[in-house]
Amino acid sequence: VLERGAMSDVTDVPAGADDNHDEVVVRATVSRLAVTSGAPVEIVESVVRDELGRRRASARIQAFVPILTERAARRRLRDRPPS
């Protein structure tokens, strides 16, 4: 039995709802990364939106975009200089 978690909200979006889907991806990813990275929400959101745009433009398999976005944003936030 699979449990519904935060990622199920991201993947259960109907096809053709890309803009809405992107907002769901951004909200879910920002909420997780703001807590784990300790970075201000504004910075986390900016990084996540930038990475999402990059992944949407380059990913061959769009279903992986939320995962790739979160990984890349997490890396960037971890490597950023302290404010």
Tab-separated table of C-alpha atoms in Angstrom:
chain	number	residue	atom	x	y	z
A	1	VAL	CA	0.000	0.000	0.000
A	2	LEU	CA	1.409	3.362	-0.999
A	3	GLU	CA	0.952	6.279	1.311
A	4	ARG	CA	0.120	9.680	-0.066
A	5	GLY	CA	2.862	12.146	0.809
A	6	ALA	CA	4.006	15.567	-0.303
A	7	MET	CA	5.292	14.280	-3.647
A	8	SER	CA	1.974	12.640	-4.514
A	9	ASP	CA	0.456	16.135	-4.559
A	10	VAL	CA	3.061	17.104	-7.144
A	11	THR	CA	2.588	14.083	-9.402
A	12	ASP	CA	-1.227	13.817	-9.325
A	13	VAL	CA	-1.754	16.870	-11.528
A	14	PRO	CA	-3.732	16.386	-14.751
A	15	ALA	CA	-1.894	16.615	-18.057
A	16	GLY	CA	-2.101	20.035	-19.661
A	17	ALA	CA	-2.053	21.903	-16.366
A	18	ASP	CA	1.639	22.811	-16.579
A	19	ASP	CA	1.373	26.297	-15.066
A	20	ASN	CA	-0.659	25.059	-12.124
A	21	HIS	CA	1.601	22.008	-11.841
A	22	ASP	CA	4.673	24.244	-11.719
A	23	GLU	CA	3.139	26.261	-8.872
A	24	VAL	CA	2.459	23.051	-6.950
A	25	VAL	CA	6.056	21.935	-7.531
A	26	VAL	CA	7.376	25.324	-6.380
A	27	ARG	CA	5.226	25.427	-3.230
A	28	ALA	CA	6.036	21.853	-2.194
A	29	THR	CA	9.752	22.180	-2.910
A	30	VAL	CA	10.100	25.582	-1.238
A	31	SER	CA	8.344	24.378	1.907
A	32	ARG	CA	10.730	21.409	2.236
A	33	LEU	CA	13.924	23.256	1.336
A	34	ALA	CA	13.238	26.334	3.469
A	35	VAL	CA	13.167	24.076	6.514
A	36	THR	CA	16.109	21.836	5.605
A	37	SER	CA	18.412	24.516	4.177
A	38	GLY	CA	17.764	27.230	6.737
A	39	ALA	CA	17.823	29.795	3.904
A	40	PRO	CA	15.213	32.577	3.734
A	41	VAL	CA	12.044	31.593	1.866
A	42	GLU	CA	12.564	34.349	-0.733
A	43	ILE	CA	15.983	32.944	-1.677
A	44	VAL	CA	14.720	29.360	-1.715
A	45	GLU	CA	11.783	30.313	-3.957
A	46	SER	CA	14.036	32.211	-6.346
A	47	VAL	CA	16.424	29.259	-6.641
A	48	VAL	CA	13.592	26.743	-7.065
A	49	ARG	CA	11.874	28.801	-9.793
A	50	ASP	CA	15.170	29.212	-11.648
A	51	GLU	CA	15.938	25.488	-11.468
A	52	LEU	CA	12.394	24.568	-12.489
A	53	GLY	CA	12.695	26.727	-15.588
A	54	ARG	CA	16.026	25.125	-16.462
A	55	ARG	CA	14.716	21.596	-15.932
A	56	ARG	CA	11.506	22.242	-17.904
A	57	ALA	CA	13.623	23.464	-20.824
A	58	SER	CA	16.142	20.618	-20.812
A	59	ALA	CA	14.548	17.457	-19.381
A	60	ARG	CA	13.602	14.796	-21.884
A	61	ILE	CA	11.275	13.112	-19.417
A	62	GLN	CA	9.105	15.807	-17.855
A	63	ALA	CA	7.850	13.495	-15.084
A	64	PHE	CA	11.308	13.721	-13.481
A	65	VAL	CA	11.383	17.540	-13.477
A	66	PRO	CA	10.162	17.965	-9.858
A	67	ILE	CA	12.819	15.550	-8.580
A	68	LEU	CA	15.586	17.105	-10.689
A	69	THR	CA	14.486	20.586	-9.621
A	70	GLU	CA	14.610	19.775	-5.930
A	71	ARG	CA	18.021	18.091	-6.187
A	72	ALA	CA	19.548	21.001	-8.092
A	73	ALA	CA	18.008	23.615	-5.791
A	74	ARG	CA	19.185	21.716	-2.712
A	75	ARG	CA	22.727	21.629	-4.116
A	76	ARG	CA	22.699	25.354	-4.931
A	77	LEU	CA	21.380	26.287	-1.498
A	78	ARG	CA	23.937	24.084	0.232
A	79	ASP	CA	26.815	25.632	-1.781
A	80	ARG	CA	25.705	29.282	-1.528
A	81	PRO	CA	27.834	31.665	0.519
A	82	PRO	CA	26.376	32.647	3.891
A	83	SER	CA	24.318	35.862	3.872
